[in-house]
Amino acid sequence: MIDFAIYMTTIVCIWAVLAISLNIQFGLTGLVNFGQILPFAIGAYSAGIASFHGLPIWVGVLAGLIMGPLIGFLVIFPTRRMAQDYWALASLGIAEMFRLTMLNFRGIAGGVEGTIVERLSDPRVAMAVSVLALVVSFIVAERISKAPLGRLLRVIREDETLAATLGRNPFRFQVVAMAVAWAMASAVGVLYAHITGFVDHGSFMVIETFIIWTAVIVGGPGRNLGVVVGAIIIQAMSVSTRFVAQWTDLPSDVVANLRLALVGLLLVVMIMYRPEGFLREKKPNYDVKS
Amino acid sequence: MTLRVDEVSLAFGQLQALDGLSLAAEPGRIVGLIGPNGSGKSTLLNVVSGIYAPQSGTVHVGGRRITAFQPDIVATMGVGRTFQVPRLARRLTVFQNMLVGGRGHRGENLWNLFVRIGAVRTDEHSMQERAYAIVRRLGLQDKINELAGQLSGGQQKLLSMGVLLMSDPQILLIDEPAAGVNPVLIEQQIVFLSQLRDEGRTILLIEHNMDMITGLCDDVYVLDGGRVLAYGTPDEVRRDPAVMQSYLGTHERKVAS
């Protein structure tokens, strides 16, 4: 039981960081990133590629931290003139391109067989590092969200032209938001690789992006605490269906599909009846006296 | 700062929105811009503020050429604008909108947020004081924590004027401040705009409300078909036969005579 709690905490922390990262992009800045799994994959594959080519661990860790924001910039730069909906599709496509490249080129990181990565042998250490990653991400995200920077990002979310006529270059600030968000996601990607001890393309399917999106929508876009709650709900649902599989003797593929159907249902219900999420974005109350 | 527009042309496909249009606006004066719908008034504002690039012609502010500069650069050079349909961050509060209006806040820099915490706090404090002073001038001080999208149309126009003033622009481009606004708020805007003029700012004002134009403007340009049809004081322009024909209509001529 204690092993299970440790495992759950670790997984929830990692997915909560992915949700906070998406929240910085979508909830705060209005960037509809349908390729949110990409920075996570970049982090994991940085560790995977380093291990596959016999490089020391720190090379993979460092590469993961740098490559996340860097590739984020490469993704947003050529596509910045696109309207939001096209940008969303482009981000989806780019994430798939990365995954399919890793799947089809054996020489990079083992192709379809994937690659082994040195594993954090003590699960309690893995949990501690994950909790630390969540705490740091949360503090950074909250600082941005409550600061003048977050205020400006929200104005860019509401109306880019308005931000521009107020003398701000919206693109510059979108890049800042992307860099912070992708650094977080790729950092936990590195961590994830070292926790599971294995990297293959199967962990970075399109569906994972939508699991993160569901966590954000359900929890409350624009509210960091909300999206963490969202990530907990989604992961709890996911794990509990696994127990259902054990108790009911249903075949595991049926249960896996049921799980997705349940996530989809939750998403639909939330969008229809509570689009602001469980925890609504906070409205600051200014009290000025002069 | 003086605003000068020279021979600016812009066509959208077959539609010649601006056709070699030239005008100038001096500090301490309110220049009115009138003309029928589609005469190019708003397009001109979009060209000056950098939202559209003209196909030919130049725009200068204070002697510096800003033709086809990006909107954010134009804004940082001291040219501010409002929109016919007010652009505001509707899901943010009145005060949040105001605070984003001011530039140079060190708290908008990621590095400062984590390293220069004191500087961020200082800037926030002075920004809030400035915002509150302007909000009081506009009579919106009881609404600062309301969502901008929940204000009335007239209040939204006032707020966007306030947001604009946060950046202390030397040239103001104001697009139809009185349209759909109740008479009390129009009166308030007239007082407000004349104060801004007396502070030595350059104001270019698009408006259909003739009381506002005659009450406020020092000079008026009448546009039609993307060019200047007439120019003069409000009274001169009012008596111009070509203007009556195109803009005020023949009925107005009978009343005038």
XYZ file of C-alpha atoms in Angstrom:
547
model
C 0.000 0.000 0.000
C 2.763 2.432 0.933
C 4.547 1.539 -2.312
C 1.402 2.366 -4.201
C 1.032 5.732 -2.446
C 4.628 6.575 -3.306
C 4.062 5.619 -6.935
C 0.815 7.624 -7.124
C 2.397 10.726 -5.606
C 5.273 10.543 -8.072
C 2.993 10.211 -11.101
C 0.565 12.895 -9.943
C 3.427 15.359 -9.356
C 4.820 14.823 -12.841
C 1.445 15.269 -14.512
C 0.655 18.254 -12.329
C 3.823 19.945 -13.615
C 2.729 19.213 -17.199
C -0.654 20.765 -16.391
C 0.966 23.863 -14.812
C 3.150 24.162 -17.899
C 0.114 24.042 -20.192
C -1.670 26.482 -17.917
C 1.111 29.040 -18.388
C 0.706 28.677 -22.150
C -3.068 28.361 -22.473
C -4.610 29.573 -19.220
C -2.387 32.618 -18.920
C -1.164 33.505 -22.407
C -3.875 31.979 -24.606
C -1.535 29.752 -26.596
C -3.525 26.710 -27.715
C -0.737 24.148 -27.686
C -2.043 20.781 -28.897
C 1.479 19.378 -28.723
C 2.022 19.749 -24.982
C 3.462 16.227 -24.819
C 6.358 17.394 -27.033
C 8.442 19.222 -24.384
C 7.891 16.247 -22.067
C 9.069 13.893 -24.826
C 12.064 16.110 -25.551
C 13.146 15.859 -21.919
C 12.663 12.099 -21.764
C 14.401 11.526 -25.077
C 17.313 13.740 -24.064
C 17.924 11.277 -21.244
C 17.199 8.371 -23.590
C 19.518 9.534 -26.352
C 22.345 10.237 -23.886
C 21.956 6.765 -22.406
C 21.630 5.071 -25.811
C 24.913 6.597 -26.938
C 26.683 5.831 -23.668
C 26.982 9.432 -22.482
C 26.965 10.299 -18.777
C 23.653 11.049 -17.099
C 24.331 14.734 -16.567
C 24.619 15.243 -20.335
C 21.060 14.013 -20.777
C 19.777 16.113 -17.888
C 21.448 19.261 -19.168
C 20.374 18.600 -22.751
C 16.791 18.092 -21.589
C 16.698 21.381 -19.731
C 18.157 23.299 -22.671
C 16.435 21.554 -25.566
C 12.900 22.020 -24.193
C 12.803 25.822 -24.334
C 15.025 25.873 -27.425
C 12.765 23.630 -29.489
C 9.817 25.585 -28.083
C 11.306 28.652 -29.692
C 11.853 26.779 -32.967
C 8.207 25.706 -32.894
C 6.739 29.145 -32.229
C 9.068 31.211 -34.395
C 8.071 30.056 -37.900
C 4.425 29.676 -36.934
C 3.933 32.976 -35.127
C 2.002 34.603 -37.956
C -0.576 31.823 -37.919
C -4.007 32.336 -36.417
C -4.504 30.512 -33.112
C -6.450 27.569 -34.554
C -3.823 26.876 -37.200
C -1.109 27.220 -34.625
C -2.866 24.598 -32.504
C -2.845 22.153 -35.423
C 0.773 22.928 -36.257
C 1.815 22.213 -32.665
C -0.046 18.897 -32.800
C 1.726 17.978 -36.034
C 5.160 18.937 -34.782
C 4.766 16.791 -31.660
C 3.806 13.820 -33.830
C 6.722 14.466 -36.181
C 9.086 14.224 -33.235
C 7.535 11.010 -31.940
C 7.474 9.364 -35.363
C 11.082 10.350 -35.968
C 12.092 8.661 -32.718
C 9.998 5.632 -33.636
C 11.421 5.210 -37.125
C 15.105 6.032 -36.735
C 16.678 3.255 -34.696
C 20.011 5.022 -34.543
C 18.750 7.931 -32.441
C 17.325 6.158 -29.399
C 16.498 2.570 -30.269
C 13.486 3.221 -32.491
C 10.536 0.985 -31.762
C 12.333 -0.961 -29.018
C 13.125 2.210 -27.122
C 16.090 2.527 -24.850
C 16.989 1.798 -21.256
C 17.903 4.697 -18.990
C 19.586 4.488 -15.618
C 16.808 4.143 -13.085
C 16.400 5.942 -9.780
C 16.460 2.757 -7.732
C 14.806 4.115 -4.593
C 11.154 5.039 -5.269
C 11.188 7.369 -2.292
C 13.967 9.405 -3.890
C 11.972 9.466 -7.122
C 8.959 10.727 -5.205
C 10.991 13.370 -3.385
C 12.441 14.717 -6.640
C 8.981 14.781 -8.250
C 7.480 16.644 -5.314
C 10.370 19.105 -5.478
C 9.764 19.605 -9.226
C 6.095 20.310 -8.546
C 6.819 22.733 -5.708
C 9.366 24.688 -7.762
C 7.098 24.774 -10.840
C 4.153 25.860 -8.741
C 6.070 28.690 -7.065
C 7.426 29.959 -10.388
C 4.008 29.755 -12.058
C 2.279 31.500 -9.153
C 4.860 34.271 -9.082
C 4.343 34.915 -12.796
C 0.580 34.614 -12.573
C 0.209 37.132 -9.758
C 2.845 39.554 -11.052
C 2.547 42.368 -13.605
C 3.974 39.899 -16.141
C 0.981 37.598 -15.617
C -1.380 40.548 -15.961
C 0.170 41.416 -19.294
C 0.094 37.790 -20.476
C -3.635 37.743 -19.698
C -4.155 40.881 -21.775
C -2.317 39.162 -24.632
C -4.626 36.179 -24.123
C -7.690 38.429 -24.344
C -6.578 40.634 -27.242
C -3.155 40.626 -28.924
C -3.878 43.791 -30.890
C -4.735 45.640 -27.701
C -1.426 44.579 -26.159
C 0.404 45.792 -29.267
C -1.284 49.198 -29.268
C -0.299 49.509 -25.608
C 3.322 49.249 -26.723
C 4.048 45.596 -26.024
C 5.261 43.102 -28.602
C 2.911 40.151 -27.986
C 5.274 37.691 -29.646
C 8.122 38.527 -27.276
C 5.995 37.717 -24.262
C 4.566 34.576 -25.844
C 8.142 33.401 -26.274
C 8.897 34.089 -22.598
C 5.802 32.125 -21.547
C 6.727 29.254 -23.884
C 10.301 29.132 -22.614
C 9.277 28.899 -18.959
C 6.504 26.385 -19.667
C 8.627 24.162 -21.896
C 11.539 24.214 -19.461
C 9.227 22.835 -16.753
C 7.768 20.159 -19.006
C 11.096 18.985 -20.372
C 12.604 18.931 -16.870
C 9.943 16.492 -15.682
C 10.443 14.615 -18.960
C 14.050 13.948 -17.946
C 12.845 12.958 -14.506
C 10.193 10.646 -15.918
C 12.784 8.817 -18.013
C 14.961 8.215 -14.969
C 12.001 7.066 -12.874
C 10.669 4.516 -15.365
C 14.174 3.560 -16.492
C 12.964 3.289 -20.052
C 12.070 5.609 -22.950
C 10.009 4.653 -25.976
C 7.603 6.461 -28.266
C 4.522 4.872 -26.683
C 4.569 7.276 -23.723
C 4.218 10.338 -25.956
C 1.115 9.678 -28.032
C -1.318 12.452 -28.972
C -3.748 11.154 -26.367
C -1.373 12.172 -23.575
C -1.610 15.792 -24.710
C -5.365 15.600 -24.360
C -5.114 14.051 -20.909
C -3.113 17.123 -19.870
C -5.653 19.388 -21.546
C -8.449 17.679 -19.648
C -6.625 18.262 -16.368
C -6.352 21.982 -17.186
C -9.954 22.402 -18.397
C -11.391 20.398 -15.500
C -9.235 22.041 -12.858
C -9.591 25.650 -13.958
C -7.640 27.349 -16.748
C -5.733 30.357 -15.444
C -5.528 29.008 -11.900
C -2.415 27.022 -10.961
C -3.959 25.366 -7.930
C -6.925 24.416 -10.101
C -4.895 22.617 -12.739
C -2.999 20.709 -10.039
C -6.362 19.541 -8.681
C -7.323 18.677 -12.266
C -4.206 16.543 -12.654
C -4.972 14.737 -9.382
C -8.550 14.023 -10.495
C -7.480 12.673 -13.873
C -4.716 10.477 -12.447
C -6.982 9.219 -9.670
C -9.570 8.268 -12.293
C -6.932 6.558 -14.351
C -5.599 4.501 -11.452
C -8.988 3.594 -10.037
C -10.066 2.089 -13.366
C -7.047 -0.171 -13.028
C -8.502 -1.521 -9.787
C -11.819 -1.966 -11.541
C -9.998 -4.142 -14.072
C -8.659 -6.361 -11.287
C -12.027 -6.748 -9.587
C -14.234 -7.304 -12.615
C -12.088 -9.527 -14.854
C -12.745 -7.242 -17.813
C -10.020 -7.477 -20.452
C -7.425 -4.753 -19.955
C -7.928 -3.176 -23.404
C -11.635 -2.716 -22.684
C -10.806 -1.052 -19.380
C -8.251 1.205 -21.054
C -10.867 2.350 -23.534
C -13.438 2.808 -20.799
C -10.962 4.973 -18.984
C -10.580 7.247 -22.014
C -14.338 7.370 -22.455
C -14.658 8.440 -18.837
C -12.067 11.191 -19.286
C -13.910 12.339 -22.413
C -17.226 12.370 -20.572
C -15.756 14.424 -17.745
C -14.379 16.906 -20.267
C -17.740 17.281 -22.031
C -19.658 17.696 -18.772
C -17.220 20.316 -17.491
C -17.251 22.320 -20.722
C -21.050 22.291 -20.727
C -21.761 23.049 -17.081
C -18.643 24.584 -15.595
C -16.352 25.926 -18.319
C -14.311 27.906 -15.795
C -13.242 24.615 -14.131
C -13.503 23.461 -10.526
C -11.410 26.375 -9.315
C -12.209 29.585 -11.144
C -9.477 32.026 -12.186
C -8.999 34.503 -9.367
C -9.899 38.149 -9.815
C -7.534 40.380 -7.849
C -9.189 42.826 -5.497
C -7.341 46.125 -5.434
C -7.713 48.338 -2.442
C -6.224 51.707 -3.257
C -6.451 54.672 -0.947
C -5.071 58.043 -1.735
C 4.740 66.296 -31.095
C 3.391 67.032 -34.529
C 1.696 64.310 -36.537
C 2.125 64.538 -40.290
C 0.592 62.262 -42.890
C 1.749 62.752 -46.486
C 0.155 61.347 -49.613
C -0.889 58.095 -47.967
C -2.660 55.540 -50.146
C -4.038 52.136 -49.283
C -6.336 49.894 -51.303
C -8.085 46.704 -50.252
C -8.505 44.907 -53.570
C -10.704 47.179 -55.685
C -11.556 49.457 -52.775
C -9.374 52.564 -52.547
C -9.647 53.190 -48.799
C -7.063 55.989 -48.717
C -6.244 57.936 -51.852
C -3.195 60.175 -51.476
C -4.381 61.598 -48.183
C -2.349 64.264 -46.392
C -2.977 65.980 -43.085
C -1.195 67.441 -40.095
C -1.982 67.840 -36.412
C -0.145 70.189 -34.056
C 0.413 69.973 -30.296
C -2.166 71.765 -28.161
C -4.852 71.409 -30.797
C -7.700 69.041 -31.403
C -8.042 68.110 -35.040
C -11.397 66.670 -36.024
C -11.799 63.999 -38.654
C -15.281 63.705 -40.109
C -16.790 62.142 -43.182
C -19.376 59.574 -44.193
C -18.954 55.889 -43.325
C -16.289 54.325 -45.507
C -14.533 57.643 -46.154
C -11.289 56.294 -44.675
C -11.223 57.765 -41.150
C -10.652 54.549 -39.242
C -8.336 53.211 -41.931
C -6.211 56.328 -41.484
C -6.008 55.689 -37.752
C -4.984 52.106 -38.452
C -2.227 53.298 -40.788
C -0.895 55.859 -38.301
C -0.951 53.372 -35.414
C 0.817 50.703 -37.470
C -1.973 48.159 -37.787
C -1.973 48.613 -41.576
C 1.044 49.486 -43.694
C 0.228 52.055 -46.408
C 1.038 51.153 -50.023
C 2.543 54.586 -50.549
C 3.052 57.802 -48.623
C 4.656 58.554 -45.268
C 3.723 59.123 -41.638
C 5.904 61.287 -39.378
C 5.641 62.008 -35.666
C 7.776 64.789 -34.230
C 9.843 64.778 -37.442
C 10.606 61.058 -37.246
C 9.376 58.779 -39.962
C 7.229 55.938 -38.592
C 5.653 54.669 -41.803
C 4.706 50.977 -41.499
C 6.282 50.567 -38.067
C 4.833 47.773 -35.934
C 1.974 48.919 -33.626
C 3.988 48.321 -30.439
C 6.863 50.467 -31.730
C 4.490 53.262 -32.761
C 2.966 53.153 -29.271
C 6.352 53.382 -27.559
C 7.066 56.491 -29.650
C 4.225 58.259 -27.873
C 1.295 57.627 -30.189
C -1.721 56.157 -28.395
C -5.130 55.263 -29.730
C -8.597 54.084 -28.839
C -10.905 51.981 -30.976
C -14.421 52.596 -32.231
C -15.521 49.416 -30.465
C -13.422 49.680 -27.293
C -10.699 47.087 -27.062
C -10.309 45.981 -23.469
C -9.348 42.784 -21.702
C -12.963 42.008 -20.874
C -12.332 39.176 -18.422
C -9.932 41.328 -16.423
C -10.962 44.014 -13.960
C -11.036 47.733 -14.662
C -7.918 48.220 -12.559
C -6.007 45.376 -14.208
C -6.730 47.007 -17.568
C -5.521 50.353 -16.266
C -2.301 48.916 -14.839
C -1.362 47.288 -18.143
C -1.755 50.680 -19.817
C 1.404 51.992 -18.163
C 4.705 50.961 -19.702
C 8.142 50.336 -18.247
C 6.944 48.245 -15.296
C 9.943 46.210 -14.148
C 7.550 43.482 -13.002
C 6.919 42.516 -16.609
C 10.430 41.130 -16.829
C 10.874 37.488 -15.816
C 14.321 38.025 -14.347
C 13.198 40.931 -12.158
C 10.318 38.870 -10.762
C 12.726 36.520 -9.058
C 15.756 38.726 -8.544
C 14.699 42.355 -8.147
C 11.628 41.866 -6.028
C 11.904 45.289 -4.380
C 12.013 47.109 -7.714
C 8.925 45.231 -8.877
C 7.063 46.253 -5.732
C 8.113 49.912 -6.094
C 6.934 50.038 -9.702
C 3.651 48.364 -8.835
C 3.019 50.876 -6.089
C 3.618 53.926 -8.268
C 1.678 52.381 -11.153
C -1.311 51.819 -8.888
C -1.214 55.388 -7.624
C -1.153 56.747 -11.155
C -3.931 54.429 -12.260
C -6.083 55.457 -9.321
C -5.595 59.166 -10.034
C -6.743 58.681 -13.635
C -9.639 56.432 -12.672
C -10.847 59.127 -10.271
C -10.578 61.757 -12.963
C -12.822 59.556 -15.108
C -15.274 58.882 -12.285
C -14.687 55.143 -12.404
C -13.144 54.844 -8.922
C -16.035 52.778 -7.577
C -15.693 50.269 -10.392
C -12.011 49.351 -10.190
C -12.650 45.739 -9.175
C -15.413 45.113 -11.708
C -14.765 43.186 -14.903
C -14.186 45.522 -17.831
C -16.641 43.527 -19.945
C -19.427 44.267 -17.470
C -19.199 48.064 -17.772
C -21.693 49.959 -19.927
C -20.598 50.900 -23.444
C -19.967 54.488 -22.388
C -17.939 53.473 -19.368
C -15.888 51.125 -21.536
C -15.029 54.080 -23.781
C -13.989 56.098 -20.746
C -11.917 53.201 -19.474
C -10.089 52.751 -22.764
C -9.284 56.467 -22.655
C -7.922 55.945 -19.156
C -5.839 52.948 -20.212
C -4.457 55.069 -23.022
C -3.498 57.876 -20.622
C -1.520 55.492 -18.417
C 1.223 55.533 -21.049
C 1.210 59.368 -21.192
C 1.022 59.581 -25.013
C 1.871 62.861 -26.740
C -0.316 62.077 -29.739
C -3.803 60.698 -29.140
C -5.902 59.117 -31.852
C -9.470 58.918 -30.555
C -12.027 56.937 -32.564
C -15.682 57.919 -31.969
C -15.701 58.530 -28.221
C -19.333 59.711 -28.209
C -21.040 57.028 -30.303
C -23.650 55.213 -28.231
C -22.680 57.099 -25.092
C -25.174 58.904 -22.843
C -25.085 62.737 -22.820
C -23.627 63.000 -19.320
C -20.636 60.868 -20.258
C -20.238 62.803 -23.541
C -20.080 66.032 -21.538
C -17.448 64.440 -19.311
C -15.399 63.380 -22.319
C -15.515 66.883 -23.788
C -14.115 68.330 -20.568
C -11.538 65.590 -20.420
C -10.352 65.976 -24.025
C -10.033 69.747 -23.710
C -7.914 69.269 -20.586
C -5.654 66.944 -22.529
C -5.344 69.534 -25.275
C -4.425 72.203 -22.735
C -1.659 69.933 -21.496
C -0.133 70.367 -24.957
C -0.985 67.014 -26.455
C -1.831 66.457 -30.094
C -5.302 65.037 -30.576
C -6.849 63.568 -33.689
C -10.549 62.972 -33.109
C -12.937 60.949 -35.240
C -16.523 61.749 -34.360
C -19.981 61.892 -35.934
C -21.479 63.948 -33.126
C -21.353 67.492 -34.579
C -21.814 69.163 -31.179
C -18.668 67.471 -30.010
C -16.796 68.430 -33.186
C -17.821 72.098 -33.090
C -17.375 72.308 -29.328
C -13.909 70.801 -29.261
C -12.038 70.957 -32.548
C -9.677 73.704 -33.617
C -9.479 72.380 -37.168
C -11.522 69.850 -39.047
C -10.653 67.646 -41.988
C -13.572 66.285 -43.967
C -12.776 63.016 -45.709
C -14.598 61.442 -48.595
C -13.512 58.480 -50.664
C -10.130 58.327 -48.957
C -9.117 61.914 -49.676
C -9.510 65.292 -47.998
C -12.664 66.967 -49.218
C -12.395 70.087 -47.077
C -10.290 71.577 -44.310
C -10.854 74.519 -41.976
C -12.383 75.589 -38.687
C -15.580 73.765 -37.732
C -17.653 76.751 -38.875
C -15.895 77.083 -42.224
C -16.294 73.397 -42.879
C -19.948 73.537 -41.921
C -20.619 76.193 -44.518
C -18.640 74.476 -47.281
C -21.130 73.516 -50.028
C -19.183 70.405 -51.039
C -19.257 69.169 -47.460
C -22.990 69.711 -47.133
C -23.490 67.797 -50.339
C -21.445 64.769 -49.402
C -21.686 64.529 -45.663
C -24.450 66.531 -44.108
C -26.915 65.908 -46.917
C -29.212 68.320 -48.758
C -31.695 68.518 -45.891
C -29.056 70.155 -43.742
C -28.494 72.802 -46.443
C -32.124 73.913 -46.232
C -31.907 74.197 -42.472
C -28.678 76.155 -42.734
C -29.996 78.656 -45.264
